[in-house]
PDB file of C-alpha atoms in Angstrom:
ATOM      1  CA  MET A   1    -104.526  -8.672 -42.625  1.00  0.00           C
ATOM      2  CA  LYS A   2    -106.953 -11.998 -43.575  1.00  0.00           C
ATOM      3  CA  LYS A   3    -109.887  -9.280 -43.913  1.00  0.00           C
ATOM      4  CA  VAL A   4    -108.091  -6.928 -46.050  1.00  0.00           C
ATOM      5  CA  ILE A   5    -107.279  -9.806 -48.765  1.00  0.00           C
ATOM      6  CA  SER A   6    -110.651 -11.637 -47.852  1.00  0.00           C
ATOM      7  CA  SER A   7    -111.964  -7.847 -48.838  1.00  0.00           C
ATOM      8  CA  LEU A   8    -109.679  -7.288 -52.059  1.00  0.00           C
ATOM      9  CA  THR A   9    -110.392 -10.586 -53.778  1.00  0.00           C
ATOM     10  CA  VAL A  10    -114.343  -9.740 -53.488  1.00  0.00           C
ATOM     11  CA  MET A  11    -113.994  -6.807 -55.088  1.00  0.00           C
ATOM     12  CA  PHE A  12    -111.713  -8.167 -57.630  1.00  0.00           C
ATOM     13  CA  LEU A  13    -114.130 -11.121 -58.296  1.00  0.00           C
ATOM     14  CA  VAL A  14    -117.032  -8.023 -58.613  1.00  0.00           C
ATOM     15  CA  GLY A  15    -114.707  -6.558 -61.083  1.00  0.00           C
ATOM     16  CA  LEU A  16    -114.376  -9.330 -63.818  1.00  0.00           C
ATOM     17  CA  ALA A  17    -117.491  -9.779 -63.232  1.00  0.00           C
ATOM     18  CA  SER A  18    -118.499  -7.853 -66.104  1.00  0.00           C
ATOM     19  CA  MET A  19    -115.784  -9.168 -68.476  1.00  0.00           C
ATOM     20  CA  SER A  20    -117.159 -12.017 -71.162  1.00  0.00           C
ATOM     21  CA  PRO A  21    -114.621 -13.164 -73.701  1.00  0.00           C
ATOM     22  CA  ALA A  22    -116.761 -20.785 -73.889  1.00  0.00           C
ATOM     23  CA  GLN A  23    -116.661 -23.191 -71.481  1.00  0.00           C
ATOM     24  CA  PHE A  24    -119.805 -25.730 -71.013  1.00  0.00           C
ATOM     25  CA  LEU A  25    -118.832 -27.526 -68.248  1.00  0.00           C
ATOM     26  CA  GLY A  26    -119.442 -24.663 -65.738  1.00  0.00           C
ATOM     27  CA  GLN A  27    -118.254 -24.641 -61.777  1.00  0.00           C
ATOM     28  CA  VAL A  28    -120.975 -26.816 -60.355  1.00  0.00           C
ATOM     29  CA  SER A  29    -119.659 -26.410 -56.972  1.00  0.00           C
ATOM     30  CA  THR A  30    -118.781 -23.627 -54.106  1.00  0.00           C
ATOM     31  CA  ALA A  31    -115.005 -23.167 -53.309  1.00  0.00           C
ATOM     32  CA  LYS A  32    -114.906 -25.753 -50.522  1.00  0.00           C
ATOM     33  CA  THR A  33    -113.014 -28.491 -51.311  1.00  0.00           C
ATOM     34  CA  GLN A  34    -114.497 -32.157 -50.250  1.00  0.00           C
ATOM     35  CA  PRO A  35    -113.140 -34.099 -46.861  1.00  0.00           C
ATOM     36  CA  ALA A  36    -110.529 -35.976 -47.541  1.00  0.00           C
ATOM     37  CA  GLY A  37    -111.773 -39.731 -48.224  1.00  0.00           C
ATOM     38  CA  ASN A  38    -115.460 -38.284 -49.401  1.00  0.00           C
ATOM     39  CA  SER A  39    -116.671 -37.675 -52.543  1.00  0.00           C
ATOM     40  CA  LEU A  40    -119.503 -35.799 -54.449  1.00  0.00           C
ATOM     41  CA  VAL A  41    -121.640 -37.250 -57.567  1.00  0.00           C
ATOM     42  CA  GLY A  42    -123.658 -34.379 -59.778  1.00  0.00           C
ATOM     43  CA  GLY A  43    -125.704 -34.056 -62.746  1.00  0.00           C
ATOM     44  CA  TYR A  44    -126.801 -31.260 -64.515  1.00  0.00           C
ATOM     45  CA  ILE A  45    -128.364 -29.519 -67.453  1.00  0.00           C
ATOM     46  CA  GLY A  46    -126.441 -26.662 -69.382  1.00  0.00           C
ATOM     47  CA  LEU A  47    -128.033 -24.134 -71.454  1.00  0.00           C
ATOM     48  CA  GLN A  48    -126.371 -21.588 -74.154  1.00  0.00           C
ATOM     49  CA  ASP A  49    -126.981 -19.563 -76.788  1.00  0.00           C
ATOM     50  CA  ASP A  50    -125.677 -22.044 -79.374  1.00  0.00           C
ATOM     51  CA  ALA A  51    -125.403 -25.269 -77.255  1.00  0.00           C
ATOM     52  CA  PHE A  52    -127.036 -27.756 -75.046  1.00  0.00           C
ATOM     53  CA  SER A  53    -125.203 -30.108 -73.012  1.00  0.00           C
ATOM     54  CA  PHE A  54    -126.094 -32.725 -70.094  1.00  0.00           C
ATOM     55  CA  PHE A  55    -123.512 -33.758 -67.870  1.00  0.00           C
ATOM     56  CA  GLY A  56    -122.075 -35.512 -64.781  1.00  0.00           C
ATOM     57  CA  GLN A  57    -119.250 -34.496 -62.310  1.00  0.00           C
ATOM     58  CA  TYR A  58    -117.643 -36.595 -59.641  1.00  0.00           C
ATOM     59  CA  ARG A  59    -115.604 -35.433 -56.625  1.00  0.00           C
ATOM     60  CA  TYR A  60    -113.084 -37.010 -54.545  1.00  0.00           C
ATOM     61  CA  GLY A  61    -111.127 -35.584 -51.101  1.00  0.00           C
ATOM     62  CA  PHE A  62    -107.223 -36.970 -51.603  1.00  0.00           C
ATOM     63  CA  VAL A  63    -106.596 -35.067 -47.996  1.00  0.00           C
ATOM     64  CA  GLN A  64    -107.988 -31.540 -46.640  1.00  0.00           C
ATOM     65  CA  TYR A  65    -107.971 -28.758 -48.343  1.00  0.00           C
ATOM     66  CA  PHE A  66    -107.468 -30.686 -51.903  1.00  0.00           C
ATOM     67  CA  ASP A  67    -109.469 -32.670 -54.317  1.00  0.00           C
ATOM     68  CA  GLY A  68    -110.351 -33.682 -57.921  1.00  0.00           C
ATOM     69  CA  GLY A  69    -113.237 -33.540 -60.269  1.00  0.00           C
ATOM     70  CA  LEU A  70    -113.944 -35.416 -63.482  1.00  0.00           C
ATOM     71  CA  LYS A  71    -116.583 -34.161 -65.551  1.00  0.00           C
ATOM     72  CA  PHE A  72    -118.482 -35.974 -68.619  1.00  0.00           C
ATOM     73  CA  GLY A  73    -121.444 -36.254 -70.853  1.00  0.00           C
ATOM     74  CA  PHE A  74    -123.400 -34.943 -74.130  1.00  0.00           C
ATOM     75  CA  ILE A  75    -123.336 -31.732 -75.907  1.00  0.00           C
ATOM     76  CA  ASN A  76    -125.369 -30.492 -78.978  1.00  0.00           C
ATOM     77  CA  LEU A  77    -123.164 -28.074 -80.486  1.00  0.00           C
ATOM     78  CA  ASP A  78    -124.494 -25.541 -83.423  1.00  0.00           C
ATOM     79  CA  ASP A  79    -127.159 -28.789 -84.384  1.00  0.00           C
ATOM     80  CA  LYS A  80    -124.727 -31.580 -84.255  1.00  0.00           C
ATOM     81  CA  ALA A  81    -124.274 -34.146 -80.931  1.00  0.00           C
ATOM     82  CA  GLY A  82    -121.069 -34.556 -79.312  1.00  0.00           C
ATOM     83  CA  VAL A  83    -119.183 -35.403 -76.277  1.00  0.00           C
ATOM     84  CA  VAL A  84    -118.410 -33.161 -73.701  1.00  0.00           C
ATOM     85  CA  PHE A  85    -115.425 -33.923 -70.932  1.00  0.00           C
ATOM     86  CA  GLY A  86    -113.098 -32.136 -68.505  1.00  0.00           C
ATOM     87  CA  GLY A  87    -111.441 -32.167 -64.734  1.00  0.00           C
ATOM     88  CA  ASP A  88    -109.850 -30.256 -62.412  1.00  0.00           C
ATOM     89  CA  LEU A  89    -107.408 -29.807 -59.460  1.00  0.00           C
ATOM     90  CA  LYS A  90    -108.523 -27.835 -56.199  1.00  0.00           C
ATOM     91  CA  TYR A  91    -106.736 -26.377 -53.574  1.00  0.00           C
ATOM     92  CA  GLN A  92    -108.669 -24.774 -50.719  1.00  0.00           C
ATOM     93  CA  ILE A  93    -107.093 -21.230 -48.988  1.00  0.00           C
ATOM     94  CA  LEU A  94    -109.519 -19.976 -46.524  1.00  0.00           C
ATOM     95  CA  ASP A  95    -112.348 -21.740 -44.763  1.00  0.00           C
ATOM     96  CA  ASP A  96    -115.239 -19.603 -43.311  1.00  0.00           C
ATOM     97  CA  ARG A  97    -116.086 -22.073 -41.031  1.00  0.00           C
ATOM     98  CA  ILE A  98    -112.881 -21.612 -39.052  1.00  0.00           C
ATOM     99  CA  GLY A  99    -113.267 -17.786 -39.298  1.00  0.00           C
ATOM    100  CA  ASP A 100    -112.182 -16.792 -42.523  1.00  0.00           C
ATOM    101  CA  ALA A 101    -114.364 -13.857 -44.195  1.00  0.00           C
ATOM    102  CA  PHE A 102    -115.365 -16.716 -46.683  1.00  0.00           C
ATOM    103  CA  ASP A 103    -114.023 -20.096 -49.028  1.00  0.00           C
ATOM    104  CA  PHE A 104    -111.264 -18.983 -51.449  1.00  0.00           C
ATOM    105  CA  SER A 105    -109.934 -21.894 -53.421  1.00  0.00           C
ATOM    106  CA  LEU A 106    -107.360 -21.650 -56.851  1.00  0.00           C
ATOM    107  CA  SER A 107    -107.842 -24.394 -59.368  1.00  0.00           C
ATOM    108  CA  GLY A 108    -106.542 -25.691 -62.509  1.00  0.00           C
ATOM    109  CA  SER A 109    -108.610 -27.807 -65.009  1.00  0.00           C
ATOM    110  CA  THR A 110    -109.447 -28.400 -68.481  1.00  0.00           C
ATOM    111  CA  GLU A 111    -112.331 -29.146 -71.279  1.00  0.00           C
ATOM    112  CA  PHE A 112    -112.581 -30.417 -74.320  1.00  0.00           C
ATOM    113  CA  ALA A 113    -116.006 -30.865 -76.065  1.00  0.00           C
ATOM    114  CA  GLY A 114    -115.764 -32.281 -79.710  1.00  0.00           C
ATOM    115  CA  THR A 115    -118.908 -32.656 -82.866  1.00  0.00           C
ATOM    116  CA  GLU A 116    -118.752 -34.032 -86.109  1.00  0.00           C
ATOM    117  CA  ASN A 117    -117.372 -31.312 -87.450  1.00  0.00           C
ATOM    118  CA  ARG A 118    -115.826 -29.082 -84.447  1.00  0.00           C
ATOM    119  CA  THR A 119    -113.733 -29.554 -81.046  1.00  0.00           C
ATOM    120  CA  VAL A 120    -113.158 -27.158 -79.055  1.00  0.00           C
ATOM    121  CA  PHE A 121    -110.121 -27.363 -76.057  1.00  0.00           C
ATOM    122  CA  SER A 122    -109.296 -25.341 -73.977  1.00  0.00           C
ATOM    123  CA  LEU A 123    -106.305 -25.098 -70.602  1.00  0.00           C
ATOM    124  CA  GLY A 124    -106.823 -22.935 -67.408  1.00  0.00           C
ATOM    125  CA  GLY A 125    -106.732 -21.382 -64.080  1.00  0.00           C
ATOM    126  CA  ASN A 126    -109.657 -20.484 -62.134  1.00  0.00           C
ATOM    127  CA  VAL A 127    -110.367 -17.844 -59.192  1.00  0.00           C
ATOM    128  CA  ILE A 128    -113.157 -19.470 -56.755  1.00  0.00           C
ATOM    129  CA  GLY A 129    -115.073 -17.496 -53.706  1.00  0.00           C
ATOM    130  CA  SER A 130    -118.225 -18.900 -51.981  1.00  0.00           C
ATOM    131  CA  LYS A 131    -119.330 -18.047 -48.316  1.00  0.00           C
ATOM    132  CA  SER A 132    -122.519 -20.507 -46.840  1.00  0.00           C
ATOM    133  CA  PHE A 133    -125.217 -19.055 -44.857  1.00  0.00           C
ATOM    134  CA  LYS A 134    -127.516 -20.371 -42.668  1.00  0.00           C
ATOM    135  CA  LEU A 135    -131.496 -20.195 -43.338  1.00  0.00           C
ATOM    136  CA  ARG A 136    -134.438 -20.290 -40.573  1.00  0.00           C
ATOM    137  CA  THR A 137    -135.162 -23.896 -41.697  1.00  0.00           C
ATOM    138  CA  GLY A 138    -131.519 -24.733 -40.668  1.00  0.00           C
ATOM    139  CA  LYS A 139    -130.916 -25.619 -44.115  1.00  0.00           C
ATOM    140  CA  SER A 140    -127.833 -23.598 -46.159  1.00  0.00           C
ATOM    141  CA  ILE A 141    -127.726 -21.320 -49.241  1.00  0.00           C
ATOM    142  CA  SER A 142    -124.068 -20.547 -50.685  1.00  0.00           C
ATOM    143  CA  PRO A 143    -123.883 -18.268 -53.140  1.00  0.00           C
ATOM    144  CA  TYR A 144    -120.131 -18.648 -55.199  1.00  0.00           C
ATOM    145  CA  GLY A 145    -118.273 -17.348 -58.092  1.00  0.00           C
ATOM    146  CA  LYS A 146    -115.548 -18.475 -60.381  1.00  0.00           C
ATOM    147  CA  ILE A 147    -113.319 -16.524 -62.540  1.00  0.00           C
ATOM    148  CA  ASN A 148    -111.428 -18.539 -65.095  1.00  0.00           C
ATOM    149  CA  LEU A 149    -108.930 -17.496 -67.426  1.00  0.00           C
ATOM    150  CA  ARG A 150    -107.730 -19.542 -69.499  1.00  0.00           C
ATOM    151  CA  PHE A 151    -105.799 -20.961 -73.266  1.00  0.00           C
ATOM    152  CA  GLU A 152    -108.474 -21.896 -76.074  1.00  0.00           C
ATOM    153  CA  ARG A 153    -108.960 -23.473 -79.036  1.00  0.00           C
ATOM    154  CA  ASP A 154    -111.276 -23.654 -81.019  1.00  0.00           C
ATOM    155  CA  GLU A 155    -111.561 -26.119 -84.576  1.00  0.00           C
ATOM    156  CA  THR A 156    -113.916 -26.218 -87.141  1.00  0.00           C
ATOM    157  CA  GLU A 157    -113.224 -28.691 -90.269  1.00  0.00           C
ATOM    158  CA  ARG A 158    -114.750 -27.196 -93.575  1.00  0.00           C
ATOM    159  CA  PRO A 159    -115.597 -29.021 -96.903  1.00  0.00           C
ATOM    160  CA  PHE A 160    -113.181 -29.369 -99.693  1.00  0.00           C
ATOM    161  CA  PRO A 161    -111.606 -26.618-100.968  1.00  0.00           C
ATOM    162  CA  PHE A 162    -111.742 -24.270 -97.582  1.00  0.00           C
ATOM    163  CA  SER A 163    -109.122 -25.004 -95.058  1.00  0.00           C
ATOM    164  CA  ASP A 164    -110.307 -26.018 -91.361  1.00  0.00           C
ATOM    165  CA  ARG A 165    -111.131 -22.719 -89.827  1.00  0.00           C
ATOM    166  CA  VAL A 166    -108.307 -23.066 -86.234  1.00  0.00           C
ATOM    167  CA  ASP A 167    -108.795 -20.506 -83.795  1.00  0.00           C
ATOM    168  CA  THR A 168    -106.812 -20.090 -80.909  1.00  0.00           C
ATOM    169  CA  ASP A 169    -106.670 -17.203 -78.475  1.00  0.00           C
ATOM    170  CA  PHE A 170    -106.798 -16.287 -74.144  1.00  0.00           C
ATOM    171  CA  ASP A 171    -110.602 -15.833 -73.118  1.00  0.00           C
ATOM    172  CA  ILE A 172    -112.212 -15.238 -69.710  1.00  0.00           C
ATOM    173  CA  GLY A 173    -115.373 -16.339 -68.080  1.00  0.00           C
ATOM    174  CA  GLY A 174    -117.181 -16.009 -64.979  1.00  0.00           C
ATOM    175  CA  TYR A 175    -119.828 -18.098 -63.415  1.00  0.00           C
ATOM    176  CA  PHE A 176    -121.875 -17.292 -60.427  1.00  0.00           C
ATOM    177  CA  GLY A 177    -124.564 -19.089 -59.155  1.00  0.00           C
ATOM    178  CA  ALA A 178    -125.709 -20.733 -55.557  1.00  0.00           C
ATOM    179  CA  ASP A 179    -125.976 -23.989 -54.247  1.00  0.00           C
ATOM    180  CA  PHE A 180    -129.492 -24.794 -52.066  1.00  0.00           C
ATOM    181  CA  GLU A 181    -129.228 -27.617 -49.797  1.00  0.00           C
ATOM    182  CA  VAL A 182    -132.335 -29.456 -49.764  1.00  0.00           C
ATOM    183  CA  GLY A 183    -131.851 -32.523 -47.522  1.00  0.00           C
ATOM    184  CA  LYS A 184    -129.139 -34.376 -45.895  1.00  0.00           C
ATOM    185  CA  ASN A 185    -125.971 -34.171 -47.988  1.00  0.00           C
ATOM    186  CA  LEU A 186    -128.163 -33.259 -51.429  1.00  0.00           C
ATOM    187  CA  SER A 187    -128.549 -29.901 -52.769  1.00  0.00           C
ATOM    188  CA  ILE A 188    -130.126 -27.565 -55.766  1.00  0.00           C
ATOM    189  CA  LEU A 189    -127.819 -25.627 -57.993  1.00  0.00           C
ATOM    190  CA  GLY A 190    -128.248 -22.741 -60.364  1.00  0.00           C
ATOM    191  CA  GLU A 191    -125.310 -21.294 -62.224  1.00  0.00           C
ATOM    192  CA  PHE A 192    -125.088 -18.183 -64.521  1.00  0.00           C
ATOM    193  CA  VAL A 193    -122.752 -18.088 -66.929  1.00  0.00           C
ATOM    194  CA  PHE A 194    -120.398 -15.160 -68.958  1.00  0.00           C
ATOM    195  CA  ASP A 195    -118.558 -16.743 -71.104  1.00  0.00           C
ATOM    196  CA  ASP A 196    -118.097 -15.829 -75.244  1.00  0.00           C
ATOM    197  CA  LYS A 197    -122.498 -17.053 -74.861  1.00  0.00           C
ATOM    198  CA  PHE A 198    -124.057 -16.085 -72.073  1.00  0.00           C
ATOM    199  CA  GLY A 199    -125.797 -19.616 -70.687  1.00  0.00           C
ATOM    200  CA  PHE A 200    -127.299 -20.741 -67.957  1.00  0.00           C
ATOM    201  CA  ILE A 201    -126.319 -24.415 -66.204  1.00  0.00           C
ATOM    202  CA  PHE A 202    -128.751 -26.404 -63.164  1.00  0.00           C
ATOM    203  CA  GLY A 203    -128.385 -29.343 -61.428  1.00  0.00           C
ATOM    204  CA  LEU A 204    -127.919 -31.206 -58.274  1.00  0.00           C
ATOM    205  CA  ASN A 205    -124.771 -32.221 -56.181  1.00  0.00           C
ATOM    206  CA  TYR A 206    -124.786 -35.492 -53.282  1.00  0.00           C
ATOM    207  CA  GLY A 207    -122.002 -36.261 -51.551  1.00  0.00           C
ATOM    208  CA  PHE A 208    -121.008 -38.666 -49.281  1.00  0.00           C
TER     209      PHE A 208
END
């Protein structure tokens, strides 16, 4: 039964991958949660059609298969500088280390980006899948993907006499990348963003 559920989930993720209705902070981790009491820190650079961001992440494992993360950084959106931050809670359902076909998690997340005249707020849920493969070098590579369904509010201030522009909508986005182990507890990652705008995120993760 688990194999059937796993196969259906993979097909669901692949089917949604082409849908692109933007979160700026991406996924930047696999579906695996941090072990209880363990942490992960990371630093990343994100590039999108109309945005450039530099941000960090801290994750902590509260109990087995349940962790949380905080992200904070700086963004240049529409040629205006600002800040971006967010958080999420993640629960892992499938674990390939104990015989499941792949890792699978559900999470809830929120994100806020603000510049001089524009704010973007989102709140939503995610399905996340990943799978680790051992290489001949003894290191591992872990492809991963996330589908994000969210409520989003995008507000832009406009000069008098024009009223501010406010857009609220439900959006869906896909985030697909790979985490490459390069040393003990150290990995590099690259992630493609298929959202309102196409983008790419790359950076480093370190677990301890």
